[in-house]
Coordinates of C-alpha atoms in Angstrom, one line a residue:
X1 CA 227.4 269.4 105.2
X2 CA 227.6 272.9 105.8
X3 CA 229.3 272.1 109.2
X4 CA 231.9 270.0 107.4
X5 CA 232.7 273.4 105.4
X6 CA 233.3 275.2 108.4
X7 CA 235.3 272.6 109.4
X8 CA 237.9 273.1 106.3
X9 CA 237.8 276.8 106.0
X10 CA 238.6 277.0 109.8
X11 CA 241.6 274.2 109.2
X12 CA 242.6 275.6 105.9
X13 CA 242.6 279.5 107.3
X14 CA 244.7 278.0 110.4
X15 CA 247.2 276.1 107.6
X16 CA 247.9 279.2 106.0
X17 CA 248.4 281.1 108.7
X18 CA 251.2 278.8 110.1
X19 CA 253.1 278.8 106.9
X20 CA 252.1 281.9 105.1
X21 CA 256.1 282.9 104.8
X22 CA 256.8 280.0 103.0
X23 CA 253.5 279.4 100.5
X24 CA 254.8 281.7 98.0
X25 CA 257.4 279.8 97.0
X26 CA 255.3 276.8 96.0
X27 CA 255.0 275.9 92.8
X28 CA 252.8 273.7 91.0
X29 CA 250.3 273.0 88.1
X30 CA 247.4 270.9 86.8
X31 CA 247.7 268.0 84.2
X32 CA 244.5 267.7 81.7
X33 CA 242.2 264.7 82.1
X34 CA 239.8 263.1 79.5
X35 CA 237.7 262.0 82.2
X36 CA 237.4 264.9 84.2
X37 CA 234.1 265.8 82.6
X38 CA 232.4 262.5 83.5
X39 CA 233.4 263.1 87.5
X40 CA 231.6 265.2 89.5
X41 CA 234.5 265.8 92.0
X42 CA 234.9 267.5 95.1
X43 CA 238.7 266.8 95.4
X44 CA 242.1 268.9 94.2
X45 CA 242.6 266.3 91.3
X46 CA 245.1 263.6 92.0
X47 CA 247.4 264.5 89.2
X48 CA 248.3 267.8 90.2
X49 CA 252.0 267.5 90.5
X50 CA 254.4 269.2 93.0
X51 CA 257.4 270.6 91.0
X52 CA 259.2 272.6 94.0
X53 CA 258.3 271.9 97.8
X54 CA 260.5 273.8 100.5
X55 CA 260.3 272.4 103.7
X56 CA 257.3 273.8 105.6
X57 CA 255.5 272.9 108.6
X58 CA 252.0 272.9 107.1
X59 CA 249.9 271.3 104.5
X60 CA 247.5 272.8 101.5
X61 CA 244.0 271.4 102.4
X62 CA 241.8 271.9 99.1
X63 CA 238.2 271.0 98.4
X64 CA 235.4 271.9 96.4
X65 CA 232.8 272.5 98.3
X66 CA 229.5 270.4 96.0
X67 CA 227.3 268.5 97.8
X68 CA 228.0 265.3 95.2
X69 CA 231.8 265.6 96.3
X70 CA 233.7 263.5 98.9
X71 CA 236.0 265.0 101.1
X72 CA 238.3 262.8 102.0
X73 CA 241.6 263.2 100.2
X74 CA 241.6 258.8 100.6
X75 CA 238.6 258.6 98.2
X76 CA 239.3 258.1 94.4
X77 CA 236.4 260.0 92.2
X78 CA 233.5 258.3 91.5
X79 CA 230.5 259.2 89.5
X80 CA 227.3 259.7 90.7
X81 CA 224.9 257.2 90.4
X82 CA 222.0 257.9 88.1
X83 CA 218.6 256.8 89.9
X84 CA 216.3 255.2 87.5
X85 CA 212.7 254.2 88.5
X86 CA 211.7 250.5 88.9
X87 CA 208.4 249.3 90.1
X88 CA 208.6 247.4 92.6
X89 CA 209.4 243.9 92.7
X90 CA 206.6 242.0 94.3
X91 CA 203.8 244.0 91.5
X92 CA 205.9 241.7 88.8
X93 CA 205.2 238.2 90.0
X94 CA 202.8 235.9 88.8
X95 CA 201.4 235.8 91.7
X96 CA 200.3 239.5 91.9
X97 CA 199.9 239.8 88.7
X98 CA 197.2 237.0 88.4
X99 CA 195.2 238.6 91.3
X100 CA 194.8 241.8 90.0
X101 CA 193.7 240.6 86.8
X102 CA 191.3 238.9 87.9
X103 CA 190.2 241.0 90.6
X104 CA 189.9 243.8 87.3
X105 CA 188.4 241.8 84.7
X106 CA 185.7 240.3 87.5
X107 CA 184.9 243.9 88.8
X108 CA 185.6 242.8 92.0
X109 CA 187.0 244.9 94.9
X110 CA 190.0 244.0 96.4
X111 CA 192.5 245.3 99.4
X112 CA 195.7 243.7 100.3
X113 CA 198.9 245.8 102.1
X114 CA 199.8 248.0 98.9
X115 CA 196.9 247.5 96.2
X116 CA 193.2 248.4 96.2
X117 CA 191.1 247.8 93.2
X118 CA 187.7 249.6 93.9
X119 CA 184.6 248.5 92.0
X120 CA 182.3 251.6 92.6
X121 CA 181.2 253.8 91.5
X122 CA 183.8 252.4 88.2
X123 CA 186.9 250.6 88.5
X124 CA 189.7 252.2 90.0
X125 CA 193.4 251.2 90.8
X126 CA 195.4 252.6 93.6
X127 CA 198.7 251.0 94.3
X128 CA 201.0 252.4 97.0
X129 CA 204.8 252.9 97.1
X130 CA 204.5 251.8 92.9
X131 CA 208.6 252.6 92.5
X132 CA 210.6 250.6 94.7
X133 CA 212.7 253.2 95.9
X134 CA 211.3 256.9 96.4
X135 CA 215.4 258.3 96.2
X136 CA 214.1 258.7 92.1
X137 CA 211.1 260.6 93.0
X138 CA 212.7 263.0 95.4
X139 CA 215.0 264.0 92.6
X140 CA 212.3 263.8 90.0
X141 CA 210.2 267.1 92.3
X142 CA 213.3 268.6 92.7
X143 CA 214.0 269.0 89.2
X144 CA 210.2 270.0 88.3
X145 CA 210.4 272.7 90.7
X146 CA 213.7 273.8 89.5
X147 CA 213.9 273.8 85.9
X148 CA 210.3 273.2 84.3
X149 CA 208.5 276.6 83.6
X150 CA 204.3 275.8 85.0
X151 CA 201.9 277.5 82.6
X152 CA 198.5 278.4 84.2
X153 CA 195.5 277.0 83.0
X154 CA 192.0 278.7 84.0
X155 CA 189.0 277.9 82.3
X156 CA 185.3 277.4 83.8
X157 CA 186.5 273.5 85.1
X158 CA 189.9 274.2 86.6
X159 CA 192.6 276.3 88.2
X160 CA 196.0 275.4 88.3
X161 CA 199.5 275.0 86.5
X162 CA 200.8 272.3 84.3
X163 CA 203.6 271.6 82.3
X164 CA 203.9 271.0 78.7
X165 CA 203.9 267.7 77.9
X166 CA 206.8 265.6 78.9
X167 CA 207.8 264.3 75.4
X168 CA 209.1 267.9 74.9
X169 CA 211.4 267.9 78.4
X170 CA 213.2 265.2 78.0
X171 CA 216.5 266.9 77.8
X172 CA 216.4 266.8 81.8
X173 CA 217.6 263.1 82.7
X174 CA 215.0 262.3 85.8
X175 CA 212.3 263.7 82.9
X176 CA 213.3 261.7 80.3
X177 CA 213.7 258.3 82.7
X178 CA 210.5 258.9 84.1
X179 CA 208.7 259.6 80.7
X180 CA 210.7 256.5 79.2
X181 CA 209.0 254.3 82.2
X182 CA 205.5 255.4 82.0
X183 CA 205.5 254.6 78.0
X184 CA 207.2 250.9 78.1
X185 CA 206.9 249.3 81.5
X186 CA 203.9 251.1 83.2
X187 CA 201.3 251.0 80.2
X188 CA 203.0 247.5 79.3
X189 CA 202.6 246.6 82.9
X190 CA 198.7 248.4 83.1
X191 CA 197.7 246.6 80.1
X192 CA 198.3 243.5 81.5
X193 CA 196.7 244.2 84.2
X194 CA 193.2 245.0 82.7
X195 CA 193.9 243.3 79.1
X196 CA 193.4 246.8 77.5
X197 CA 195.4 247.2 73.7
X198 CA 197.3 250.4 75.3
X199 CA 198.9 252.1 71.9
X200 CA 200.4 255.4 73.5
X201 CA 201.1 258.1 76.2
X202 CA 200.0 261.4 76.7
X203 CA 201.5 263.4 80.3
X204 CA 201.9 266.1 81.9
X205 CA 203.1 267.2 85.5
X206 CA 200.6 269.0 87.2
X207 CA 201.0 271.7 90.3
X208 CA 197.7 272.8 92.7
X209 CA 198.7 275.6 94.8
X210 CA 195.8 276.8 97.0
X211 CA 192.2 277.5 95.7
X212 CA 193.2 275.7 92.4
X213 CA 191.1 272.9 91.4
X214 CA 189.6 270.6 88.6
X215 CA 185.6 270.1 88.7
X216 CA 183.5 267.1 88.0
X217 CA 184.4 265.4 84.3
X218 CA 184.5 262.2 83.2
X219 CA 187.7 262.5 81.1
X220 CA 186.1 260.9 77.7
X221 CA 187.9 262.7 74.8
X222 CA 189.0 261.2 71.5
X223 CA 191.3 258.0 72.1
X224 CA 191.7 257.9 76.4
X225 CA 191.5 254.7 77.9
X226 CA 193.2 254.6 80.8
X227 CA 193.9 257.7 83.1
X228 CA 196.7 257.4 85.6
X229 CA 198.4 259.8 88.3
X230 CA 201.4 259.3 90.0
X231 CA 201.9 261.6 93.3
X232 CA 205.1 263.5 93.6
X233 CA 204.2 264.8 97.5
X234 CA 206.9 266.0 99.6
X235 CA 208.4 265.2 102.4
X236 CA 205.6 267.3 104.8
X237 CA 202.9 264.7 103.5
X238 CA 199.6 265.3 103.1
X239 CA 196.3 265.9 105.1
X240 CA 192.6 265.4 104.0
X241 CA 192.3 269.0 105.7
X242 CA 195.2 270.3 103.0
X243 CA 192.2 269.3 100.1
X244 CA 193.6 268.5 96.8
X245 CA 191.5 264.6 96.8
X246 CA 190.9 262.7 94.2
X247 CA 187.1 262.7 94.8
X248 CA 185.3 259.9 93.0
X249 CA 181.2 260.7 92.5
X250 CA 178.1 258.0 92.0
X251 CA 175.6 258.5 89.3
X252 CA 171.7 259.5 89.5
X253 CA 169.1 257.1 87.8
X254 CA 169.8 260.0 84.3
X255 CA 172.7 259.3 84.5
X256 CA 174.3 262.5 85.5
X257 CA 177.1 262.5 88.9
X258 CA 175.7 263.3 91.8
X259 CA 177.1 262.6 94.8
X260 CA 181.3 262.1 95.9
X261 CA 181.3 258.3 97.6
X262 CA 185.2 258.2 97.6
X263 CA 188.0 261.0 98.3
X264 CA 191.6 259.5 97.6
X265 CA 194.4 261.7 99.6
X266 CA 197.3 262.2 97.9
X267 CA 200.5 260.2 99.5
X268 CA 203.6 260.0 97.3
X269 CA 205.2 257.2 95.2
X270 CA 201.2 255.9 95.0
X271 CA 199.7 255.9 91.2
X272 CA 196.1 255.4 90.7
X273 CA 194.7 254.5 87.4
X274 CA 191.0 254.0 85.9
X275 CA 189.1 253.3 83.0
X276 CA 187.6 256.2 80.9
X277 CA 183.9 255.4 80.4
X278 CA 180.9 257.7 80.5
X279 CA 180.5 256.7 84.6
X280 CA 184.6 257.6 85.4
X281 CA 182.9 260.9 87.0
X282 CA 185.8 262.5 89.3
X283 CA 187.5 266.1 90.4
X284 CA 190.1 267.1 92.3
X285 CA 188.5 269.2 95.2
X286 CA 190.1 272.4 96.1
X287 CA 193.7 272.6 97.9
X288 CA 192.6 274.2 100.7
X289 CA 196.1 274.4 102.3
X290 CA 198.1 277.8 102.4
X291 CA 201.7 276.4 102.6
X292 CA 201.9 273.4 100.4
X293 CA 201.8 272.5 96.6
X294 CA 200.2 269.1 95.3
X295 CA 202.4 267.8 92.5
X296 CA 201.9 265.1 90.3
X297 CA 202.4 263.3 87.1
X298 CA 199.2 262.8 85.4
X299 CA 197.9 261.4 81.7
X300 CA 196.4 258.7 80.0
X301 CA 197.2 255.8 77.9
X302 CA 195.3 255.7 75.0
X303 CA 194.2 252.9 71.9
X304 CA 193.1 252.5 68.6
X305 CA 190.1 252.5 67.6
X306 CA 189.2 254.8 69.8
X307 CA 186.1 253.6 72.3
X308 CA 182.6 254.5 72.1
X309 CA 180.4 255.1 74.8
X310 CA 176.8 256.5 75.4
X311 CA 176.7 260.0 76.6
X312 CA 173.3 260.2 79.0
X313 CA 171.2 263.3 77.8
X314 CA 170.7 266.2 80.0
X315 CA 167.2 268.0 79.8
X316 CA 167.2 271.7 81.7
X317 CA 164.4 271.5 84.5
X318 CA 161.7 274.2 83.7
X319 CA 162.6 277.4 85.6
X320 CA 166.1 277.1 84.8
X321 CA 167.9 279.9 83.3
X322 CA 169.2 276.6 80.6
X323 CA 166.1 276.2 79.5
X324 CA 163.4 277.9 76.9
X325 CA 160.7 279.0 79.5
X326 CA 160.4 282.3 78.9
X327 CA 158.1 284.9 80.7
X328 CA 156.1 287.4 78.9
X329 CA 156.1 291.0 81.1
X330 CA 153.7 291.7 82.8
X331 CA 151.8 294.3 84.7
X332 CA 152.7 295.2 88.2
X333 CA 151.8 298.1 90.5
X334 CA 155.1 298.9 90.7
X335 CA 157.0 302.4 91.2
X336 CA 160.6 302.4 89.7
X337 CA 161.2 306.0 91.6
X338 CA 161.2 303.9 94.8
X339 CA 163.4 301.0 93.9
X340 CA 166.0 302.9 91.4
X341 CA 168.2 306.0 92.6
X342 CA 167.0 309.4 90.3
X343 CA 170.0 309.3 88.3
X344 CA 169.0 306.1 86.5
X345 CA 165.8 307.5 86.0
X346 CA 167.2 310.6 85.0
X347 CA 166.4 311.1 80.9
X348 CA 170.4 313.0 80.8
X349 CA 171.1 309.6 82.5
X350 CA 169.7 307.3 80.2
X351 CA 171.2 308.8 77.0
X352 CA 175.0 308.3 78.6
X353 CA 173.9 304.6 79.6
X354 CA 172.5 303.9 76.4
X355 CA 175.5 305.2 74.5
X356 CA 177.9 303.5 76.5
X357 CA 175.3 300.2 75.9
X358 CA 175.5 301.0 72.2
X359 CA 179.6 301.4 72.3
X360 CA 180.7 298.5 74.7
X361 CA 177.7 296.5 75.0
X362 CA 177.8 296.1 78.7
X363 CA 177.6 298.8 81.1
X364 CA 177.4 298.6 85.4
X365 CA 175.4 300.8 87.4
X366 CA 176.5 301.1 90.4
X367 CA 174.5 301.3 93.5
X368 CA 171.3 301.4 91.3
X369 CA 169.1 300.2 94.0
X370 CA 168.2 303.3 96.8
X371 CA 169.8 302.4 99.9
X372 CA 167.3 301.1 102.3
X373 CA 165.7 299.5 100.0
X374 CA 168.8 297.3 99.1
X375 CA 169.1 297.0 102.6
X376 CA 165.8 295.2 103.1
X377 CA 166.2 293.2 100.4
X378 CA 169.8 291.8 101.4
X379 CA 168.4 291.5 105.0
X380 CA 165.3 288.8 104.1
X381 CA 167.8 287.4 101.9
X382 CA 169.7 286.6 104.6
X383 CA 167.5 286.3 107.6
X384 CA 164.2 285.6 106.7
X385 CA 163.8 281.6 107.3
X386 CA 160.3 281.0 105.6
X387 CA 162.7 281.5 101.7
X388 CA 163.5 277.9 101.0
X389 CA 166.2 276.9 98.8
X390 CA 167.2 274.0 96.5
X391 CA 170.3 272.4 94.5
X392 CA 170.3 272.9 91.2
X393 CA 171.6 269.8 89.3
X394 CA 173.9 268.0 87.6
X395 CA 176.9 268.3 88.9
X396 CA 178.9 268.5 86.1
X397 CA 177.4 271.7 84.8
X398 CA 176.4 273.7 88.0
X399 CA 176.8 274.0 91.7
X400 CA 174.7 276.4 93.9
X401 CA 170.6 276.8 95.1
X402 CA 167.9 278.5 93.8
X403 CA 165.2 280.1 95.2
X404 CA 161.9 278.1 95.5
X405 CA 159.2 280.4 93.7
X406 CA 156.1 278.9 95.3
X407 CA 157.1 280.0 98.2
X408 CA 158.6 283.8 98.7
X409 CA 158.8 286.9 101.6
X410 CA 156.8 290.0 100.1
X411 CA 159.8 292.0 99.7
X412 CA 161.8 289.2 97.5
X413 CA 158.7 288.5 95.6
X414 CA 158.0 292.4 94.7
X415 CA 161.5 292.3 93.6
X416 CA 160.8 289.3 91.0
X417 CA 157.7 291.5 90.0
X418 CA 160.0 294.5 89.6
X419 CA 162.3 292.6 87.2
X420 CA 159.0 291.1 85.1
X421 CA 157.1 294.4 85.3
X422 CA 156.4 296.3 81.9
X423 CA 157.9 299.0 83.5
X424 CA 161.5 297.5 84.0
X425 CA 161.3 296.2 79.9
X426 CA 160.5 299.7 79.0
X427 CA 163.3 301.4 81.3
X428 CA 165.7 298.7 79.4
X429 CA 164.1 299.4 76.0
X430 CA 165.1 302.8 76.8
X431 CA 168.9 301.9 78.0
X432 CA 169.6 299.7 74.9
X433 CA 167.2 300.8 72.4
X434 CA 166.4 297.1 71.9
X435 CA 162.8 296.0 71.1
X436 CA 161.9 295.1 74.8
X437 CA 158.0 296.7 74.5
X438 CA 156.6 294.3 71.7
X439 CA 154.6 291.2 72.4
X440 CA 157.3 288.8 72.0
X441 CA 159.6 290.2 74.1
X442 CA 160.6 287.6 77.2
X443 CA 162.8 286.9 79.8
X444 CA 163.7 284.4 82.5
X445 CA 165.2 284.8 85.8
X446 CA 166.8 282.9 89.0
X447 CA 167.2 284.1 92.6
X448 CA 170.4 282.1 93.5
X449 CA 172.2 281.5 96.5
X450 CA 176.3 281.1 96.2
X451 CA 178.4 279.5 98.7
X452 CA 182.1 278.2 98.6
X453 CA 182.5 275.8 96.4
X454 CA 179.6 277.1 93.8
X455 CA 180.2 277.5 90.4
X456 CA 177.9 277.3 86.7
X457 CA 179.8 276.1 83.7
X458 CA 179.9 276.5 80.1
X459 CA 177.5 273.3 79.4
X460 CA 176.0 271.9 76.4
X461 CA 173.5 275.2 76.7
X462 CA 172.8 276.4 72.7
X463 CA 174.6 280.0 73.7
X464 CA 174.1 281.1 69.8
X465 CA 170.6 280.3 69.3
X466 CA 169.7 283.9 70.5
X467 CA 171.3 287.1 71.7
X468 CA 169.9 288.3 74.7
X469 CA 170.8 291.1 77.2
X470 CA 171.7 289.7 80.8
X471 CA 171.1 291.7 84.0
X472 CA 173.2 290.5 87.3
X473 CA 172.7 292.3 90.7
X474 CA 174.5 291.1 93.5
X475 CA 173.6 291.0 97.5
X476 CA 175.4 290.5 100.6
X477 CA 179.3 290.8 99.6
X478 CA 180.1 294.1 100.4
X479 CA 183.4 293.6 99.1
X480 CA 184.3 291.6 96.0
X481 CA 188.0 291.4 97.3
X482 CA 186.3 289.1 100.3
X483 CA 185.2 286.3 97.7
X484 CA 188.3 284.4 95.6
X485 CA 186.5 283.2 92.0
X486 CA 182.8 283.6 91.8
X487 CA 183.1 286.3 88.7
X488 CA 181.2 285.7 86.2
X489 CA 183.0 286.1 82.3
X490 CA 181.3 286.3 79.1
X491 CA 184.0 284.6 76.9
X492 CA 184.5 283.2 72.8
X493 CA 185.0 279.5 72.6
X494 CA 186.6 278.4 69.7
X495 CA 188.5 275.0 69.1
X496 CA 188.8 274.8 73.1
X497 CA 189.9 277.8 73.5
X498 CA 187.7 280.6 75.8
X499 CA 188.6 284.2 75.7
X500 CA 187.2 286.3 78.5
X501 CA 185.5 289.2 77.3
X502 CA 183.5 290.8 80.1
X503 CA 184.4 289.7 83.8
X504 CA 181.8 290.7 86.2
X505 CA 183.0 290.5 89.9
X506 CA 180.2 289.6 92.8
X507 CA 180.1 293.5 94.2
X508 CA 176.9 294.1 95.5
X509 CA 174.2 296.7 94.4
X510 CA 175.5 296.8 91.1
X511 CA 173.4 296.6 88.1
X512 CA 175.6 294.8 85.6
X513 CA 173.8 294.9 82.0
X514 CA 175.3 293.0 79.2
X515 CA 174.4 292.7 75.9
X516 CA 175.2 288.6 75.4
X517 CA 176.3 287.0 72.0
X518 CA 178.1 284.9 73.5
X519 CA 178.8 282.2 76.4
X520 CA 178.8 282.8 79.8
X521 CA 179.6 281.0 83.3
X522 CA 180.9 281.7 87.0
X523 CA 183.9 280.7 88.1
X524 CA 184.1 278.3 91.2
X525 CA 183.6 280.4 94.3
X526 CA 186.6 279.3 96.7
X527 CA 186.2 277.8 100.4
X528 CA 189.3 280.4 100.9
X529 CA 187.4 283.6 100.6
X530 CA 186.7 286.0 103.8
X531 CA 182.6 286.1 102.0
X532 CA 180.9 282.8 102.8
X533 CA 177.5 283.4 101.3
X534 CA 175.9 286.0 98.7
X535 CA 173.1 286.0 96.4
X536 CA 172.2 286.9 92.6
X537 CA 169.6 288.0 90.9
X538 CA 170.3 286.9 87.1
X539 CA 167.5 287.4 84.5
X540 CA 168.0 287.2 80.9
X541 CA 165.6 289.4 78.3
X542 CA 165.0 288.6 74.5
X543 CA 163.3 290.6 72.1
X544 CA 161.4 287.6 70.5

């Protein structure tokens, strides 16, 4: 095209040249046309009359210059062709249609050229090149990236941006075709397919730039049935290196998701849709690709009455920080003046933390551990191959190791002591002027190792049964700007909504003391970050 303009500026520069004596003396003007406003022209209108032409030598070459526009002076105006989307011929038959039914209702797995019905771990749907022309879809992206504002959503289970929903942005005409489609022929088409009463849509366009993601759910909420998501990927494709997958995971003998038996790569013009039941465990790993964007139209079809399904109960292994194992302090040979710099020992010291405490509620101390004593500690964290580690489980609620207490280095196991030890409840009875030295007083701890792709969510944890004051020390990132995610927030949550009121970033040898009456989780430490391992010490105290 843009060698076609250079084309008619040079001939029309070279026109005017020759005749520029006589072009004054032309006069002409422009009749009005009803249907102007219905063309999309590139061409001097044919109704523009000459009233006076002197002889000349030269002709007036005029065009606009619009990529919808022909040319070629020959060529009547015509009107651009709206695209519409169609699925594809052959999913319409009998025949096809009759195969996947039975394929769906059966729970049988099936493959041919452009369909896959998988049977486990649930019933998925993935049918490639779903329109039967991707010319829609190319102008569909085109119009999402242009004219649709991408709000970002961050909460403890995802990272990325999404649209509002596409009910509301249907004054664009790709929007509202492609909206229009996936509420009468897709879910009419979907429901015959799995004999599902579909009653309505819900979707949204969704946009994962790198390190966003959406962790392990099942998707059950209210009146889903059926999930779909139809891929909008460019023309540069997509790589199982570039992340983004549709990850599908199996389920332990509890119940719970464990393990991801299925990654789907995104390809575009391919929809994949699935029952929501309590097994539809899934994610969408992290885009791990600097230089592309992983768009998509995504939803569900729902019904009335809404379905019911068993949720599997989760019980909190012993020593876990979800649990109600507390420890009672205890005594310990300890010496704080040869773990803790003077200052925090300092009784000056101890009135401006416990001010602050009273004031703020949280307070960090930095560099609270002398030097080489930090240094030893990070150094057997890191080195010391006798410290054994372990997942921490499910899935759905957390994501990184824990120490094994049975068996611990002498320096990582005075350090436990330290944090247990009458003395440390005393020093933070002192900070916080809480109740730390009576007989109830408790606390529980874990020694946890983080590495990309960690994270701890919200849960189902009871966050209101008590208020307790949190201590988190990190090791072995000396930088926080090395790791991307990984902060831990203490946030509100009401109707759905989480408001972040403490963020506490993974800098190491700071003593981070918060006084918690509400939730708290860490975000999902990203496979992007310079920092590829660190480790936190995490104990949580309560007066009774």
């Amino acid at each position: 095209m843009m060698d076609h303009k250079e084309d008619v500026k040079k001939q029309k520069a070279g026109n005017i040249e020759e005749c520029s004596e006589d072009e004054e003396s032309i006069t002409y003007f422009e009749e009005s046309s009803e249907s102007e406003t219905e063309l999309e022209c590139n061409l001097w209108d044919a109704d523009c009359k000459i009233l006076s032409l002197p002889l000349v030598t030269c002709g007036l070459i005029g065009c606009h210059l619009m990529p919808t526009c022909e040319n070629d002076q020959d060529l009547h105006p015509k009107k651009r062709p709206k695209l519409q989307p169609n699925l594809r011929d052959d999913l319409l038959t009998k025949a096809s249609i009759n195969t996947l039914q039975n394929n769906w209702k059966s729970n049988n797995s099936f493959v041919s050229q452009t369909v896959e019905i998988i049977s486990s771990p649930f019933k998925v749907c993935i049918i490639k090149d779903l329109l039967d022309s991707t010319s829609f879809l190319n102008d569909l992206r085109e119009k999402f990236y242009d004219e649709v504002s991408f709000r970002m959503r961050s909460l403890d289970l995802y990272e990325f941006f999404q649209s509002i929903d596409l009910k509301h942005l249907t004054d664009s005409e790709p929007i509202r075709a492609i909206y229009k489609f996936l509420k009468n022929d897709l879910m009419t088409w979907v429901s015959t397919i799995t004999g599902y009463e579909l009653t309505h849509i819900s979707a949204s366009c969704s946009l994962y730039s790198d390190s966003d993601y959406l962790l392990v759910h099942d998707d059950l909420r209210e009146d889903r049935m059926v999930a779909f998501i139809l891929y909008l990927t460019d023309e540069y494709g997509w790589k199982e290196s570039d992340g983004g997958s549709l990850q599908l995971f199996s389920k332990d003998k509890n119940g719970q998701p464990c393990d991801v038996v299925r990654s789907i790569i995104p390809v575009n013009n391919q929809l994949i849709f699935f029952q929501v039941t309590n097994e539809s465990y899934h994610q969408v790993a992290e885009v791990t690709s600097l230089n592309k964007y992983r768009l998509s139209i995504n939803g569900w079809f729902h019904t009335k009455p809404p379905p019911v399904f068993e949720i599997p109960r989760y019980v909190p292994s012993d020593n876990s920080l979800y649990s109600n194992n507390y420890k009672q302090s205890k005594k310990v040979n300890v010496n704080l003046e040869v773990w803790v710099r003077d200052e925090y020992l300092d009784n000056m010291a101890i009135k401006q933390i416990q001010k602050h405490i009273e004031e703020n509620s949280e307070i960090s101390l930095k560099s609270f551990f002398i030097d080489e004593t930090f240094k030893e500690i990070s150094r057997t964290l890191q080195e010391d191959n006798n410290l054994t580690w372990k997942k921490v489980a499910p899935i759905n609620r957390y994501n990184y190791e824990v120490a094994d207490l049975t068996k611990l280095p002498f320096v990582i196991e005075r350090l436990l002591d330290l944090f247990q030890s009458n003395q440390m409840f005393q020093l933070l009875q002192k900070y916080t002027e809480l109740d730390l030295h009576r007989k109830k007083a408790c606390m529980k701890f874990e020694l946890q190792k983080w590495t990309p792709g960690s994270y701890a969510l919200l849960t189902d944890y009871d966050w209101k049964e008590r208020n307790e004051l949190d201590l988190i020390i990190h090791f072995g990132c000396k930088k926080n700007s090395d790791v991307i995610g990984a902060r831990t927030q203490y946030v509100t949550i009401e109707d759905q909504i989480q408001n972040a009121l403490i963020t506490i970033e993974p800098e190491e040898n700071n003593l981070n003391i918060v006084y918690r009456d509400s939730a708290r989780f860490t975000k999902y430490f990203s496979k992007l970050s310079k920092c590829k391992c660190f480790y936190t010490l995490i104990c949580s105290y309560s007066e009774n």
